[in-house]
Coordinates of C-alpha atoms in Angstrom, one line a residue:
Chain A
X1 CA 18.9 22.3 -50.3
X2 CA 20.0 24.4 -47.3
X3 CA 16.7 26.2 -47.4
X4 CA 14.6 23.0 -47.4
X5 CA 16.7 21.6 -44.5
X6 CA 16.2 24.8 -42.4
X7 CA 12.5 24.8 -43.1
X8 CA 12.2 21.1 -42.0
X9 CA 14.1 21.8 -38.8
X10 CA 11.7 24.7 -38.1
X11 CA 8.6 22.6 -38.8
X12 CA 8.1 21.5 -35.2
X13 CA 8.2 25.0 -33.8
X14 CA 6.1 26.2 -36.6
X15 CA 3.3 23.7 -36.0
X16 CA 3.4 24.4 -32.3
X17 CA 3.1 28.1 -32.9
X18 CA 6.5 28.8 -31.3
X19 CA 8.2 30.6 -34.1
X20 CA 8.3 34.4 -34.2
X21 CA 5.9 35.9 -36.6
X22 CA 8.4 36.7 -39.4
X23 CA 10.0 33.2 -39.2
X24 CA 6.5 31.6 -39.3
X25 CA 5.6 33.6 -42.4
X26 CA 8.7 32.4 -44.2
X27 CA 7.9 28.8 -43.4
X28 CA 4.3 29.3 -44.5
X29 CA 5.4 30.8 -47.8
X30 CA 7.9 28.0 -48.4
X31 CA 5.3 25.3 -47.7
X32 CA 2.9 26.9 -50.2
X33 CA 5.4 26.5 -53.0
X34 CA 7.2 23.2 -52.0
X35 CA 5.2 20.0 -52.2
X36 CA 7.8 17.9 -50.5
X37 CA 8.2 20.1 -47.5
X38 CA 4.4 20.5 -47.3
X39 CA 4.0 16.8 -47.3
X40 CA 6.5 16.4 -44.5
X41 CA 4.7 19.1 -42.6
X42 CA 1.4 17.2 -43.0
X43 CA 2.9 14.0 -41.8
X44 CA 4.4 15.7 -38.7
X45 CA 1.1 17.5 -38.0
X46 CA -0.6 14.1 -38.0
X47 CA 1.9 12.7 -35.6
X48 CA 1.7 15.6 -33.2
X49 CA -2.1 15.4 -33.4
X50 CA -2.1 11.9 -32.0
X51 CA -2.9 10.9 -28.4
X52 CA -0.8 12.7 -25.8
X53 CA 2.1 10.6 -24.6
X54 CA 2.7 10.1 -20.9
X55 CA 5.9 11.3 -19.2
X56 CA 8.2 8.8 -17.5
X57 CA 7.2 10.2 -14.1
X58 CA 3.6 9.1 -14.7
X59 CA 4.7 5.5 -14.6
X60 CA 5.2 5.9 -10.9
X61 CA 2.2 6.0 -8.5
X62 CA 1.6 8.9 -6.1
X63 CA 2.9 6.9 -3.1
X64 CA 6.3 6.6 -4.9
X65 CA 6.6 10.4 -5.1
X66 CA 5.5 10.8 -1.5
X67 CA 8.5 8.7 -0.4
X68 CA 11.0 10.1 -2.9
X69 CA 12.5 12.9 -0.9
X70 CA 12.9 10.6 2.1
X71 CA 14.9 8.3 -0.1
X72 CA 17.2 11.2 -1.0
X73 CA 17.5 12.1 2.6
X74 CA 18.6 8.6 3.5
X75 CA 21.2 8.6 0.8
X76 CA 22.6 11.9 2.1
X77 CA 22.8 10.6 5.6
X78 CA 24.5 7.4 4.4
X79 CA 27.0 9.4 2.5
X80 CA 27.7 11.5 5.6
X81 CA 28.1 8.4 7.8
X82 CA 30.5 7.0 5.3
X83 CA 32.6 10.1 5.3
X84 CA 32.7 10.3 9.1
X85 CA 33.9 6.6 9.3
X86 CA 36.8 7.5 7.1
X87 CA 37.6 10.7 8.9
X88 CA 37.9 9.0 12.4
X89 CA 41.2 7.1 11.8
X90 CA 42.9 10.3 10.4
X91 CA 41.9 12.2 13.6
X92 CA 43.2 9.4 15.8
X93 CA 46.6 9.5 14.0
X94 CA 46.9 13.3 13.8
X95 CA 48.5 13.7 17.2
X96 CA 50.9 10.9 16.4
X97 CA 52.4 12.9 13.5
X98 CA 52.4 16.2 15.2
X99 CA 56.0 17.6 15.2
X100 CA 57.5 17.4 18.7
X101 CA 59.9 20.2 19.4
X102 CA 61.4 18.9 22.7
X103 CA 63.6 15.9 22.2
X104 CA 63.0 14.6 25.7
X105 CA 59.3 14.4 25.0
X106 CA 59.9 13.1 21.5
X107 CA 61.1 9.7 22.8
X108 CA 58.1 9.5 25.1
X109 CA 55.8 10.4 22.3
X110 CA 57.4 7.8 20.1
X111 CA 56.9 5.1 22.7
X112 CA 53.3 6.2 23.2
X113 CA 52.7 6.0 19.4
X114 CA 54.0 2.5 19.3
X115 CA 51.6 1.5 22.2
X116 CA 48.7 3.3 20.5
X117 CA 49.3 1.6 17.1
X118 CA 49.5 -1.8 18.9
X119 CA 46.2 -1.2 20.7
X120 CA 44.5 -0.1 17.5
X121 CA 45.7 -3.1 15.5
X122 CA 44.6 -5.5 18.3
X123 CA 41.1 -4.0 18.5
X124 CA 38.6 -6.0 16.4
X125 CA 37.7 -4.4 13.1
X126 CA 34.4 -2.5 13.2
X127 CA 31.9 -3.5 10.6
X128 CA 31.3 -0.7 8.0
X129 CA 28.4 1.5 9.0
X130 CA 25.2 0.3 7.4
X131 CA 23.3 2.6 5.2
X132 CA 20.3 3.9 7.2
X133 CA 18.2 3.0 4.1
X134 CA 18.6 -0.7 4.9
X135 CA 19.1 -1.0 8.7
X136 CA 16.5 -3.2 10.3
X137 CA 14.9 -0.3 12.1
X138 CA 14.4 1.7 8.8
X139 CA 13.2 -1.1 6.5
X140 CA 9.7 -0.4 5.4
X141 CA 7.5 -2.8 7.3
X142 CA 10.3 -3.7 9.8
X143 CA 11.7 -6.7 8.0
X144 CA 11.8 -9.5 10.5
X145 CA 15.1 -11.1 11.5
X146 CA 14.1 -14.5 10.1
X147 CA 13.4 -13.0 6.7
X148 CA 16.7 -11.2 6.8
X149 CA 18.5 -14.5 7.5
X150 CA 16.7 -16.2 4.6
X151 CA 17.4 -13.3 2.4
X152 CA 21.1 -13.6 3.2
X153 CA 21.1 -17.3 2.4
X154 CA 19.2 -16.7 -0.8
X155 CA 21.7 -14.1 -1.9
X156 CA 24.7 -16.3 -1.0
X157 CA 23.3 -19.3 -2.9
X158 CA 22.4 -17.2 -5.9
X159 CA 25.9 -15.8 -6.0
X160 CA 27.4 -19.3 -5.8
X161 CA 25.1 -20.5 -8.6
X162 CA 25.9 -17.6 -10.8
X163 CA 29.6 -17.7 -10.3
X164 CA 29.5 -21.5 -11.0
X165 CA 27.5 -20.9 -14.2
X166 CA 29.9 -18.1 -15.3
X167 CA 32.9 -20.3 -14.8
X168 CA 31.5 -23.7 -15.9
X169 CA 33.3 -25.4 -18.8
X170 CA 32.1 -28.6 -20.7
X171 CA 34.1 -31.7 -19.6
X172 CA 33.1 -33.7 -22.7
X173 CA 31.6 -32.5 -25.9
X174 CA 29.8 -29.2 -26.6
X175 CA 27.3 -29.4 -23.8
X176 CA 27.3 -28.6 -20.1
X177 CA 25.8 -30.8 -17.5
X178 CA 23.3 -28.4 -15.8
X179 CA 21.4 -30.8 -13.7
X180 CA 22.8 -29.4 -10.4
X181 CA 22.3 -25.8 -11.5
X182 CA 18.7 -26.5 -12.6
X183 CA 17.8 -28.0 -9.3
X184 CA 19.5 -25.1 -7.5
X185 CA 17.7 -22.5 -9.6
X186 CA 14.3 -24.2 -8.9
X187 CA 15.0 -24.1 -5.2
X188 CA 15.9 -20.5 -5.4
X189 CA 12.8 -19.6 -7.4
X190 CA 10.7 -21.2 -4.7
X191 CA 12.6 -19.3 -2.0
X192 CA 12.1 -16.1 -4.0
X193 CA 8.4 -16.6 -3.9
X194 CA 8.5 -16.8 -0.1
X195 CA 10.7 -13.7 0.2
X196 CA 8.6 -11.7 -2.2
X197 CA 5.6 -12.4 0.1
X198 CA 7.4 -10.9 3.0
X199 CA 7.9 -7.2 3.8
X200 CA 11.3 -6.8 2.3
X201 CA 13.2 -3.7 1.1
X202 CA 12.1 -2.5 -2.3
X203 CA 15.7 -2.8 -3.6
X204 CA 15.9 -6.4 -2.5
X205 CA 12.6 -7.0 -4.2
X206 CA 13.9 -5.6 -7.5
X207 CA 17.1 -7.7 -7.2
X208 CA 15.0 -10.8 -6.7
X209 CA 13.0 -9.8 -9.8
X210 CA 16.2 -9.5 -11.8
X211 CA 17.6 -12.8 -10.5
X212 CA 14.3 -14.6 -11.3
X213 CA 14.7 -13.8 -15.0
X214 CA 18.0 -15.7 -15.0
X215 CA 16.9 -18.4 -12.7
X216 CA 13.7 -19.2 -14.6
X217 CA 15.7 -19.4 -17.9
X218 CA 18.2 -21.7 -16.2
X219 CA 15.5 -23.9 -14.6
X220 CA 13.9 -24.3 -18.1
X221 CA 17.1 -25.3 -19.8
X222 CA 17.8 -28.9 -20.7
X223 CA 20.0 -30.9 -18.4
X224 CA 22.6 -31.0 -21.1
X225 CA 22.7 -27.3 -21.9
X226 CA 24.3 -26.2 -25.1
X227 CA 27.0 -23.6 -24.9
X228 CA 25.3 -20.8 -26.9
X229 CA 22.3 -20.9 -24.6
X230 CA 24.6 -20.8 -21.6
X231 CA 26.5 -17.9 -23.1
X232 CA 23.2 -15.9 -23.4
X233 CA 22.6 -16.5 -19.7
X234 CA 26.1 -15.4 -18.9
X235 CA 25.6 -12.3 -21.0
X236 CA 22.4 -11.6 -19.0
X237 CA 24.3 -12.0 -15.7
X238 CA 27.0 -9.6 -16.9
X239 CA 24.7 -7.0 -18.4
X240 CA 22.5 -6.8 -15.3
X241 CA 25.6 -6.6 -13.2
X242 CA 24.0 -9.2 -11.0
X243 CA 27.1 -10.4 -9.0
X244 CA 27.9 -6.8 -8.1
X245 CA 24.3 -6.2 -7.0
X246 CA 24.2 -9.4 -5.0
X247 CA 27.4 -8.4 -3.2
X248 CA 26.0 -5.0 -2.4
X249 CA 22.8 -6.5 -1.0
X250 CA 24.8 -9.1 1.0
X251 CA 26.6 -6.3 2.8
X252 CA 23.3 -5.1 4.0
X253 CA 21.9 -8.4 5.0
X254 CA 25.0 -9.6 6.8
X255 CA 23.5 -11.3 9.9
X256 CA 24.8 -13.7 12.5
X257 CA 22.4 -16.4 11.4
X258 CA 24.0 -19.9 11.1
X259 CA 24.8 -20.5 7.4
X260 CA 23.1 -23.5 5.8
X261 CA 25.8 -25.0 3.7
X262 CA 23.6 -27.5 1.9
X263 CA 23.3 -26.8 -1.8
Chain B
X1 CA 7.1 29.2 -5.4
X2 CA 8.8 32.4 -6.6
X3 CA 12.4 32.7 -7.7
X4 CA 13.0 34.7 -4.5
X5 CA 11.6 31.9 -2.4
X6 CA 13.8 29.4 -4.1
X7 CA 16.8 31.6 -3.5
X8 CA 16.0 31.7 0.2
X9 CA 15.7 27.9 0.3
X10 CA 19.1 27.6 -1.4
X11 CA 20.7 29.9 1.2
X12 CA 19.2 27.7 3.9
X13 CA 20.5 24.6 2.2
X14 CA 24.0 26.2 2.1
X15 CA 23.7 26.6 5.8
X16 CA 23.1 22.8 6.1
X17 CA 19.3 22.7 6.3
X18 CA 18.0 19.3 5.3
X19 CA 14.4 20.5 5.6
X20 CA 15.0 23.3 3.0
X21 CA 16.6 20.8 0.7
X22 CA 13.7 18.4 1.0
X23 CA 11.5 21.2 -0.3
X24 CA 13.8 21.7 -3.3
X25 CA 13.8 18.0 -3.9
X26 CA 10.0 17.8 -3.9
X27 CA 9.8 20.8 -6.3
X28 CA 12.1 19.3 -8.9
X29 CA 12.0 15.5 -8.4
X30 CA 9.6 14.7 -11.3
X31 CA 11.5 16.8 -13.8
X32 CA 14.8 15.2 -12.6
X33 CA 13.3 11.8 -13.0
X34 CA 12.1 12.5 -16.5
X35 CA 15.5 13.7 -17.5
X36 CA 17.3 10.7 -16.0
X37 CA 14.8 8.3 -17.7
X38 CA 15.2 10.0 -21.0
X39 CA 18.8 9.0 -21.0
X40 CA 18.9 5.7 -19.1
X41 CA 15.6 4.3 -20.5
X42 CA 15.1 2.2 -17.3
X43 CA 12.9 3.1 -14.3
X44 CA 15.2 1.6 -11.7
X45 CA 18.2 3.3 -13.1
X46 CA 16.3 6.5 -13.5
X47 CA 15.4 6.4 -9.8
X48 CA 19.0 5.7 -8.8
X49 CA 20.4 8.5 -11.0
X50 CA 17.7 10.9 -9.9
X51 CA 18.3 10.4 -6.2
X52 CA 22.1 10.3 -6.6
X53 CA 21.9 13.6 -8.5
X54 CA 20.1 15.2 -5.6
X55 CA 22.8 13.9 -3.2
X56 CA 25.4 15.4 -5.5
X57 CA 23.6 18.7 -5.5
X58 CA 23.4 18.7 -1.7
X59 CA 27.1 18.0 -1.4
X60 CA 28.0 20.6 -4.0
X61 CA 25.5 23.3 -3.1
X62 CA 28.2 25.7 -2.1
X63 CA 29.4 25.7 -5.7
X64 CA 26.1 27.1 -7.0
X65 CA 26.7 30.8 -7.4
X66 CA 23.4 31.8 -9.0
X67 CA 24.9 32.6 -12.4
X68 CA 22.3 30.4 -13.9
X69 CA 18.9 29.2 -12.8
X70 CA 19.1 26.6 -10.1
X71 CA 17.0 24.3 -12.3
X72 CA 19.5 24.7 -15.1
X73 CA 22.4 23.8 -12.8
X74 CA 20.5 20.8 -11.3
X75 CA 19.4 19.5 -14.7
X76 CA 22.9 19.6 -16.1
X77 CA 24.1 17.5 -13.1
X78 CA 21.4 15.0 -13.8
X79 CA 22.3 14.8 -17.5
X80 CA 26.0 14.3 -16.6
X81 CA 25.2 11.6 -14.1
X82 CA 22.9 9.9 -16.5
X83 CA 25.6 9.9 -19.2
X84 CA 28.1 8.5 -16.6
X85 CA 25.6 5.7 -15.9
X86 CA 25.3 5.0 -19.6
X87 CA 29.0 4.8 -20.0
X88 CA 29.2 2.3 -17.2
X89 CA 26.7 0.1 -18.9
X90 CA 27.9 0.8 -22.5
X91 CA 27.2 -2.1 -24.7
X92 CA 26.0 -4.2 -21.8
X93 CA 22.4 -3.1 -21.2
X94 CA 19.4 -5.3 -21.3
X95 CA 16.9 -2.6 -22.1
X96 CA 13.9 -2.6 -19.9
X97 CA 10.7 -2.9 -21.8
X98 CA 8.2 -0.4 -20.6
X99 CA 5.4 -2.1 -18.7
X100 CA 2.8 -1.0 -21.2
X101 CA 4.7 -3.0 -23.9
X102 CA 5.6 -6.0 -21.8
X103 CA 3.0 -8.2 -23.4
X104 CA 4.6 -7.9 -26.8
X105 CA 3.8 -5.9 -30.0
X106 CA 0.2 -4.7 -30.2
X107 CA -1.5 -4.3 -33.6
X108 CA -1.8 -0.7 -34.3
X109 CA -2.1 1.7 -37.1
X110 CA -3.4 5.1 -38.1
X111 CA -6.7 3.7 -39.1
X112 CA -10.0 4.5 -37.4
X113 CA -9.9 1.1 -35.7
X114 CA -6.8 1.9 -33.7
X115 CA -7.5 2.9 -30.1
X116 CA -5.7 5.9 -28.6
X117 CA -4.0 3.4 -26.2
X118 CA -2.7 1.3 -29.0
X119 CA -1.3 4.4 -30.8
X120 CA 0.2 5.7 -27.6
X121 CA 1.8 2.3 -26.9
X122 CA 3.3 2.2 -30.5
X123 CA 4.7 5.7 -30.2
X124 CA 6.1 4.9 -26.7
X125 CA 7.8 1.8 -28.2
X126 CA 9.2 3.9 -31.1
X127 CA 10.6 6.5 -28.6
X128 CA 12.0 3.8 -26.4
X129 CA 14.0 2.4 -29.3
X130 CA 15.5 5.8 -30.4
X131 CA 19.3 6.5 -29.9
X132 CA 20.0 8.1 -26.5
X133 CA 20.4 11.7 -27.7
X134 CA 17.3 11.6 -29.9
X135 CA 15.3 10.0 -27.1
X136 CA 16.4 12.6 -24.6
X137 CA 15.5 15.4 -26.9
X138 CA 12.0 14.0 -27.7
X139 CA 11.2 13.4 -24.0
X140 CA 12.5 16.8 -22.9
X141 CA 11.4 19.0 -25.7
X142 CA 8.3 17.3 -27.0
X143 CA 6.8 15.4 -24.0
X144 CA 8.1 17.6 -21.2
X145 CA 7.6 20.8 -23.1
X146 CA 11.0 22.3 -22.2
X147 CA 12.2 25.0 -24.7
X148 CA 14.9 24.5 -27.2
X149 CA 17.1 26.8 -25.1
X150 CA 16.5 24.8 -21.9
X151 CA 17.1 21.5 -23.6
X152 CA 20.3 22.8 -25.2
X153 CA 21.5 23.9 -21.8
X154 CA 20.8 20.6 -20.2
X155 CA 22.4 18.6 -22.9
X156 CA 25.3 21.1 -23.4
X157 CA 24.7 21.4 -27.1
X158 CA 23.7 24.1 -29.5
X159 CA 20.1 25.0 -30.4
X160 CA 20.7 23.7 -33.9
X161 CA 21.7 20.3 -32.5
X162 CA 18.5 20.1 -30.4
X163 CA 16.4 20.9 -33.5
X164 CA 18.3 18.5 -35.7
X165 CA 18.0 15.7 -33.2
X166 CA 14.3 16.4 -32.6
X167 CA 13.7 16.4 -36.4
X168 CA 15.5 13.1 -36.8
X169 CA 13.8 11.5 -33.8
X170 CA 10.3 12.5 -34.8
X171 CA 10.9 11.4 -38.4
X172 CA 11.9 8.0 -37.1
X173 CA 8.9 7.8 -34.9
X174 CA 6.7 8.9 -37.7
X175 CA 8.1 6.3 -40.1
X176 CA 7.7 3.6 -37.5
X177 CA 4.0 4.5 -37.1
X178 CA 3.5 4.7 -40.9
X179 CA 5.1 1.3 -41.5
X180 CA 2.9 -0.2 -38.8
X181 CA -0.1 1.3 -40.4
X182 CA 0.9 0.0 -43.8
X183 CA 1.3 -3.6 -42.4
X184 CA -2.2 -3.6 -41.1
X185 CA -3.9 -2.5 -44.4

């Protein structure tokens, strides 16, 4: 039994001519005397003789590879920018905690520290540094401000819709009233079509694509949706980590455009 | 590029050269992508994991002492990050259907009427449905042509495990193809 198992594990390398000569001879000898292993070898040979399979990299066009290194570079710079933003407050506070040796200066130092902390607390909080990947200047095609504003609204409304769907409970009976959600999803699908026709960031485009899968399902549901179907949608939202992805995208599209609160 | 050239590049990266690192990225990006995809089975995640792996490499380049090949070190990082990504999504994935299969199952068999594209699509589907480890081994060993030794290094397992996983994976793919062919007769 062990012998047969070892031979079968060696079949791949044997058929590809990768075994050392002595090992190859052993396999050949065994196959000549074992019909079952010989049959397995024939089947594997037929599979390996089939059309060559493509590699995952081949699913991406040449333009994708032309931009790949740039994408890595942008992530490195974003990571560096993030680390520098964290480092700055520590550097500010370092002199405050430096041990003073002269008591006379210690009191002055303490007073200065209090003033310094008060000034820092009063200063408006700085927004987190944007990833260079998604700042307006770096977006492929220079995404216009109007599109960014509409993207922000689209994301906000999608988030509200998905949170509402996740938390909805039936008031009466086994079904949920989805009339509002269906209308909202249809509006969002329509808005997604507009956004996809604009020069937007590829990540945003992928997020829209993921959202559309849920929105289309929701738009096609009956007004009185049954719970099992809603649970499937909720599962899809959870599996795709959509709320997290929307929050990440929102932080990039945070604009000063006036929010449209109609829903 | 020779091994010596790559060593020079690595030294420049250790000195902080982004340009030198870009050359390394372009040299290894497709392989890194294939490794990531073999685990995560999704092109968006593969891109994310692949790019984040390079960021990790850049940030940790000072730790590379040259005890192993740079590619071995890099590919292990990719494998670990891919496994981390899978753990994050454990039990929660909606598996992406490869674009070639998005239109649903295609009739295919071993018979003379099956086109190479149909057979290729059926094999791709069968590989796509394999358990993670088996899929990774098939893609890296069989499609990508890495040696058993390289694959065992990337996956941090023994040569025997690589051979066993490959044997099981190819058997599953073969049985899948044979049952499809039988359905069409």
